[in-house]
Short mmCIF file of C-alpha atoms in Angstrom, two decimals:
data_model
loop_
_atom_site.label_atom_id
_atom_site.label_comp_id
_atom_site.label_asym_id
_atom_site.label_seq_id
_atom_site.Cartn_x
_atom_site.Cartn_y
_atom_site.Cartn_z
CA UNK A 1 0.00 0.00 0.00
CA UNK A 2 1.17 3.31 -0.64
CA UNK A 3 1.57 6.64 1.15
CA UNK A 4 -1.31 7.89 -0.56
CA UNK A 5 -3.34 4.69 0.18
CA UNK A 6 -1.96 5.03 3.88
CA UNK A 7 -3.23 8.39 3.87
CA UNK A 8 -6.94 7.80 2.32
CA UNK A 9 -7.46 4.94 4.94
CA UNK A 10 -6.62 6.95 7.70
CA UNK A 11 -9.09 9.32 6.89
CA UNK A 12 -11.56 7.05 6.61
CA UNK A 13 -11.32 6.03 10.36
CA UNK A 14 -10.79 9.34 11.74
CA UNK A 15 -14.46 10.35 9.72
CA UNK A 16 -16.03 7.31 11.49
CA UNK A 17 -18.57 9.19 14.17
CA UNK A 18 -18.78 6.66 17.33
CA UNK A 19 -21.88 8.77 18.26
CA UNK A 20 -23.58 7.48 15.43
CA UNK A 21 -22.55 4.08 15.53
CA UNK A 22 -24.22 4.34 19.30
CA UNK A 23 -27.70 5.64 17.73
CA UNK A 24 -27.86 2.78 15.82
CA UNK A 25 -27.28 0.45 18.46
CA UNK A 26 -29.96 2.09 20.30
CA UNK A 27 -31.86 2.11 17.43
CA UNK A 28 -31.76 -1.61 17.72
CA UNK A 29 -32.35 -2.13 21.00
CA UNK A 30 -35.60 -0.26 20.40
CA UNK A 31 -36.94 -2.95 18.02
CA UNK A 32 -35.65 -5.75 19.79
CA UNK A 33 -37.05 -4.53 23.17
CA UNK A 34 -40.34 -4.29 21.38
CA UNK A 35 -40.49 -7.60 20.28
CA UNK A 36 -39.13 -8.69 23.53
CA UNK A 37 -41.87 -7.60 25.27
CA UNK A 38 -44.51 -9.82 23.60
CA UNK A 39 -44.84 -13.22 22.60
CA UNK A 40 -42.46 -14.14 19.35
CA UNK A 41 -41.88 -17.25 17.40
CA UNK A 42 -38.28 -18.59 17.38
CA UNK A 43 -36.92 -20.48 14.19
CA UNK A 44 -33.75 -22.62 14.01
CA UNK A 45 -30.93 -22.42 11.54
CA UNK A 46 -29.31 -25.17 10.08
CA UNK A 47 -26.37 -25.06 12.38
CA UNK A 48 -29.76 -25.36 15.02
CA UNK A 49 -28.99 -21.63 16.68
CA UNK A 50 -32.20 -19.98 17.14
CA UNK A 51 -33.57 -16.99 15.60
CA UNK A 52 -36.18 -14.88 16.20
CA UNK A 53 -37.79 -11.79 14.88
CA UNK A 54 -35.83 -9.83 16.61
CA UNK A 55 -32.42 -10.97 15.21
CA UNK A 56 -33.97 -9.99 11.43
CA UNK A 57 -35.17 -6.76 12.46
CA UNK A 58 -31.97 -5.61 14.40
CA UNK A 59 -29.78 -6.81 11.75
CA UNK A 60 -32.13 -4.88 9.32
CA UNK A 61 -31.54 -1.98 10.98
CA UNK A 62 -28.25 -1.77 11.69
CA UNK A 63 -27.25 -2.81 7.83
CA UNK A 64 -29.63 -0.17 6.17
CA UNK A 65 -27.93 3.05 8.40
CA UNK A 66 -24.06 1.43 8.58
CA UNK A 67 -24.84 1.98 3.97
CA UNK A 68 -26.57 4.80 4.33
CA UNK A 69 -23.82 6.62 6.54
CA UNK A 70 -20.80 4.51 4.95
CA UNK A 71 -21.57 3.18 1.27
CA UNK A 72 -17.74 2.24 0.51
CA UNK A 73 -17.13 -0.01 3.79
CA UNK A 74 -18.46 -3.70 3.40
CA UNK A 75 -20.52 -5.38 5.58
CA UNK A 76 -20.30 -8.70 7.66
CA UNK A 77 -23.04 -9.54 10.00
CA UNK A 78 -23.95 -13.28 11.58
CA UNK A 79 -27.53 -13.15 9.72
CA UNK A 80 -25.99 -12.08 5.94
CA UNK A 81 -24.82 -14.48 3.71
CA UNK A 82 -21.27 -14.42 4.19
CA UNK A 83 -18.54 -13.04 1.52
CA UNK A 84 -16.13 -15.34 -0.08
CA UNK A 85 -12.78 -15.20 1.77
CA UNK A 86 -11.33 -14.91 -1.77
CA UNK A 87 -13.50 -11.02 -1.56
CA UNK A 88 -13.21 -10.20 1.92
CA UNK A 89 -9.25 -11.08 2.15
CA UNK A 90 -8.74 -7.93 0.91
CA UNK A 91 -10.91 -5.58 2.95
CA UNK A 92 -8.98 -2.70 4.44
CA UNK A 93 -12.00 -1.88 6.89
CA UNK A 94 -15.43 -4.12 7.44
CA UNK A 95 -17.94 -3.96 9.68
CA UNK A 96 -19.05 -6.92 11.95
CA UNK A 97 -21.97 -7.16 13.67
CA UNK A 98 -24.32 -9.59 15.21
CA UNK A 99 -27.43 -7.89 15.53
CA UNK A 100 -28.26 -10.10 19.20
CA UNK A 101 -25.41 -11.90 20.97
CA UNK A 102 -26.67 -14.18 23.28
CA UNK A 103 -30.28 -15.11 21.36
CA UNK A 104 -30.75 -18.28 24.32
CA UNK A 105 -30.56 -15.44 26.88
CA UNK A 106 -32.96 -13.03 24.65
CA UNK A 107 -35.45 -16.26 24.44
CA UNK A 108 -34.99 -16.95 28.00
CA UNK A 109 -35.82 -13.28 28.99
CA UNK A 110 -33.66 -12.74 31.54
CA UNK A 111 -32.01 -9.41 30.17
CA UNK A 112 -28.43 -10.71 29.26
CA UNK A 113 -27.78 -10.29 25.44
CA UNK A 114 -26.46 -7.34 23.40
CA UNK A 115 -26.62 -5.34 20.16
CA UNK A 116 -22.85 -5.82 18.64
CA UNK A 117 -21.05 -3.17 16.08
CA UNK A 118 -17.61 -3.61 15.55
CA UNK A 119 -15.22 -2.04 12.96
CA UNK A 120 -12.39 -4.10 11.64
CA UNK A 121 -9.06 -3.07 10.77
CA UNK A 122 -7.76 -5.27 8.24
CA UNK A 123 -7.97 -8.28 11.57
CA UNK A 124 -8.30 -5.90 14.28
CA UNK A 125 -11.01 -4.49 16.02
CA UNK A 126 -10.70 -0.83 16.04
CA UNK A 127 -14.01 0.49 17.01
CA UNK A 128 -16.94 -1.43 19.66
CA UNK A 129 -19.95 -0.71 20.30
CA UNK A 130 -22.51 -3.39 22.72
CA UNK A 131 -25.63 -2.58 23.71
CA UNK A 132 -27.27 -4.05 26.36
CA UNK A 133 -30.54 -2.43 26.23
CA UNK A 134 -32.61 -4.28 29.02
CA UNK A 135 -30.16 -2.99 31.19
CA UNK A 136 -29.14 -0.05 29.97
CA UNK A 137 -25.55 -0.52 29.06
CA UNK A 138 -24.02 0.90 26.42
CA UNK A 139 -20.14 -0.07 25.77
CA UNK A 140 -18.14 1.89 23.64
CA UNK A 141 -14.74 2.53 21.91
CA UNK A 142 -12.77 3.81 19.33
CA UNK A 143 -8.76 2.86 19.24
CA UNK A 144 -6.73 5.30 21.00
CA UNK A 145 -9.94 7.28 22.06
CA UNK A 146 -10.37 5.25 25.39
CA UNK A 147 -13.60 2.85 26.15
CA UNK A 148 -16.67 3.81 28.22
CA UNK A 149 -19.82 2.46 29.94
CA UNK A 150 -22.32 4.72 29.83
CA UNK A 151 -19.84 7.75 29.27
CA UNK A 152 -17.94 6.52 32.03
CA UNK A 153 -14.45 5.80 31.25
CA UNK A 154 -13.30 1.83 31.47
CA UNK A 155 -11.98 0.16 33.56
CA UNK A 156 -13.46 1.17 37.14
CA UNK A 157 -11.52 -1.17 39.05
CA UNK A 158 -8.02 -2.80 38.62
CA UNK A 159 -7.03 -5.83 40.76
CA UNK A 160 -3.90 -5.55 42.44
CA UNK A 161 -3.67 -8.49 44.06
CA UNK A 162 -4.58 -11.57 41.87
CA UNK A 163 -2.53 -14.07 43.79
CA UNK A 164 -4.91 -13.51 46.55
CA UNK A 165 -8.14 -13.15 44.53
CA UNK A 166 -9.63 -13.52 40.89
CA UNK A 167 -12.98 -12.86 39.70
CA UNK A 168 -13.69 -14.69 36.66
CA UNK A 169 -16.61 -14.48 34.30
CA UNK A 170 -17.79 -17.54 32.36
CA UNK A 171 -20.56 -18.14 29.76
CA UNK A 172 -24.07 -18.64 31.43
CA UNK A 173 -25.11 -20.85 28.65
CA UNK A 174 -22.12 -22.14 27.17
CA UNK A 175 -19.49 -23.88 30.12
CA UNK A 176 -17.75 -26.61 28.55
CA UNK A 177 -15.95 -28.82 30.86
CA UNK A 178 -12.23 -27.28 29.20
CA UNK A 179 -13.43 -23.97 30.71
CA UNK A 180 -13.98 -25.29 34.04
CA UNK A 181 -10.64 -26.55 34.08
CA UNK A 182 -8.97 -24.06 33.02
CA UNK A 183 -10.48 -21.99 35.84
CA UNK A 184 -10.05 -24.42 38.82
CA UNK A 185 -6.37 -24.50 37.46
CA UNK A 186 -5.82 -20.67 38.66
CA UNK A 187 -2.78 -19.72 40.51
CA UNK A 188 -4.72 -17.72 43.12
CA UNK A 189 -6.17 -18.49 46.44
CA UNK A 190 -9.31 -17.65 46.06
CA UNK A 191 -11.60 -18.20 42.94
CA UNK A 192 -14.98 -15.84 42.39
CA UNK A 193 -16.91 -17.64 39.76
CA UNK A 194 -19.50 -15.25 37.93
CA UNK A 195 -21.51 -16.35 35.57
CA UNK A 196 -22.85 -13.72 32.34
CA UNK A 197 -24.80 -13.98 28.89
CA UNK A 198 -23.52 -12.47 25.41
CA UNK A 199 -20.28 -10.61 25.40
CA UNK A 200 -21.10 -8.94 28.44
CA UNK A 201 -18.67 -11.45 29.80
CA UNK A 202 -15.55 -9.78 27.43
CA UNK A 203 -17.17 -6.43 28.90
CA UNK A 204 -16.77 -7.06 32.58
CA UNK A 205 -13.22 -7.57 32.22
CA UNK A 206 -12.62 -4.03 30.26
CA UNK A 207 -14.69 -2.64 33.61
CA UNK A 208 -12.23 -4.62 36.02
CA UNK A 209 -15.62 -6.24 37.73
CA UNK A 210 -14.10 -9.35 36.26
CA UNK A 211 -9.95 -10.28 35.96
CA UNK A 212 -10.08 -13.01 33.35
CA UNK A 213 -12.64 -14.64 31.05
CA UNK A 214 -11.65 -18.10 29.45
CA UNK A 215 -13.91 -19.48 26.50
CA UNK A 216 -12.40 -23.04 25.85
CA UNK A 217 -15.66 -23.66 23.31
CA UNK A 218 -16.69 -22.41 19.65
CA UNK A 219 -17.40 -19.16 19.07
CA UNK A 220 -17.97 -16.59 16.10
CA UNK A 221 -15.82 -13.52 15.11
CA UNK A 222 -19.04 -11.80 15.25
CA UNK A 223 -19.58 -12.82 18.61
CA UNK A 224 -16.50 -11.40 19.73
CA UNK A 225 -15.27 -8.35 17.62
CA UNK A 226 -17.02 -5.51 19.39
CA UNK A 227 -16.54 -6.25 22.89
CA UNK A 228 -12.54 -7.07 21.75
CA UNK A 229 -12.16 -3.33 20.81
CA UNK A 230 -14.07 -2.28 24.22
CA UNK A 231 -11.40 -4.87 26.04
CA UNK A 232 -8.41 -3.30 24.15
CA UNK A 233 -9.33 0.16 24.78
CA UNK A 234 -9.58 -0.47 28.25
CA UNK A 235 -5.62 -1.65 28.77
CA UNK A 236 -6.66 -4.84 28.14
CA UNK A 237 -6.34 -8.10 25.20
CA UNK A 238 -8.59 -10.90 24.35
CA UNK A 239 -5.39 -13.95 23.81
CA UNK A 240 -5.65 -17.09 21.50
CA UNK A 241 -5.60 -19.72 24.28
CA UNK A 242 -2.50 -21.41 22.17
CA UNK A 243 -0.81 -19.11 20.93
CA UNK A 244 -1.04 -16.54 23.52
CA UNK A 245 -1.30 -13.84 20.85
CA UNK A 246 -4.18 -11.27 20.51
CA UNK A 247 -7.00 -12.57 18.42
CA UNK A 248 -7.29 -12.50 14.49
CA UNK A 249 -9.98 -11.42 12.92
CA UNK A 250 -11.53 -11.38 9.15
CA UNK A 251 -10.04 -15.84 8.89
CA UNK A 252 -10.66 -17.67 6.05
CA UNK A 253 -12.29 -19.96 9.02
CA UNK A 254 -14.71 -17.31 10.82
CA UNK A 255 -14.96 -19.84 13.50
CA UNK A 256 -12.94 -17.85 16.88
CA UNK A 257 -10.05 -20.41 18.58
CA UNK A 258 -10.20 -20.63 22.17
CA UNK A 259 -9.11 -18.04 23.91
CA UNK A 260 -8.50 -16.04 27.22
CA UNK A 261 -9.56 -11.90 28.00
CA UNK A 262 -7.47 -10.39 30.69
#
């Protein structure tokens, strides 16, 4: 790429408005807390994840105002048929979203699932924005612009003693038995186990409510990529489990590896 290139690219991301990006969200959460108010029909896909009404609607939403506001920067969400790697590969900037993160917890009703906007970098998050509009959080960031709940800046808390004490946050609805052994493996004394839907888990560490959360089971970029530029933001990194590098994003495979947020 050259200067010039450099140059246009650069511009693109400073003319991002994070504001906007946070409308839409709420936007989002709008419909979705509509829908989630009365009774709704939930389908399954062929990988058997649900989906409801709500997913559609969101994802319609979020799509039509990320063209309208951006025409030139493509588009990945969970409920769009997906680009050919051979396409994508070359993407300087994308956006990923998955218009509900954390459907099971949506069906279930009890609050815990998100509205997720991310923009990509080439394979790094560089912009988050989750919703959590049954409780009224709204996560966001913007590399080198800081992260925030609620215009409060991340994190609140750090934990200086971790040898004494870790919180850690694990899925509500997905604990494999890996996960569970990673944790009990913890060099501290004392182990808080919390348990959170969506990628409010990857958000309680960037608040310091939680030190680590391990996911030793399948997930999606999309599941991941906004709450990964609210964790980076905040000081902290979302590791491959193996490698112990920071996560990849825009794979041929969109399927996440295991990893660990701390």
């Amino acid at each position: 790429m050259d200067i010039l290139e450099v140059k246009i690219m650069t511009t693109i991301f400073k003319d991002i408005d994070l504001q906007k990006v946070v409308n839409i969200a709420k936007e989002a959460g709008d419909a979705i807390l509509k829908i989630y108010k009365k009774d709704f029909t939930v389908e399954y896909k062929d990988d058997k994840s649900p989906l409801t009404e709500a997913d559609t609607k969101a994802n319609e939403i979020i799509c039509n105002a990320l063209v309208k506001l951006y025409p030139n920067i493509p588009i990945m969400s969970e409920e769009n048929k997906q680009t050919e790697y051979e396409v994508r590969k070359n993407w300087e900037y994308y956006w990923c979203i998955d218009p509900i993160d954390g459907t099971k917890e949506f069906i279930k009703k009890n609050g815990e699932f998100t509205v997720n906007i991310a923009l990509i970098h080439k394979d790094t998050p560089v912009l988050g924005v989750v919703y959590a509009p049954v409780l009224n959080e709204m996560y966001r960031a913007k590399k080198d612009e800081g992260a925030y709940l609620n215009n409060k800046k991340l994190p609140f808390q750090i934990n200086d003693t971790p040898k004494e004490k870790l919180n850690v946050v694990a899925s509500k609805s997905h604990l494999s038995k890996e996960t569970q052994e990673f944790i009990d493996k913890l060099d501290t004394k004392e182990i808080e186990q919390i348990s959170r839907g969506s990628s409010l888990k990857l958000c309680m560490v960037a608040t310091g409510t939680a030190d680590i959360y391990p996911r030793l089971a399948p997930t999606m970029e999309w599941d991941t990529a906004a709450a990964d530029a609210i964790v980076r933001e905040s000081g902290k990194m979302t590791y491959q489990f193996e490698s112990k590098t920071p996560m990849l994003y825009n794979k041929e495979n969109l399927l996440n590896p295991w990893f660990v947020v701390s």
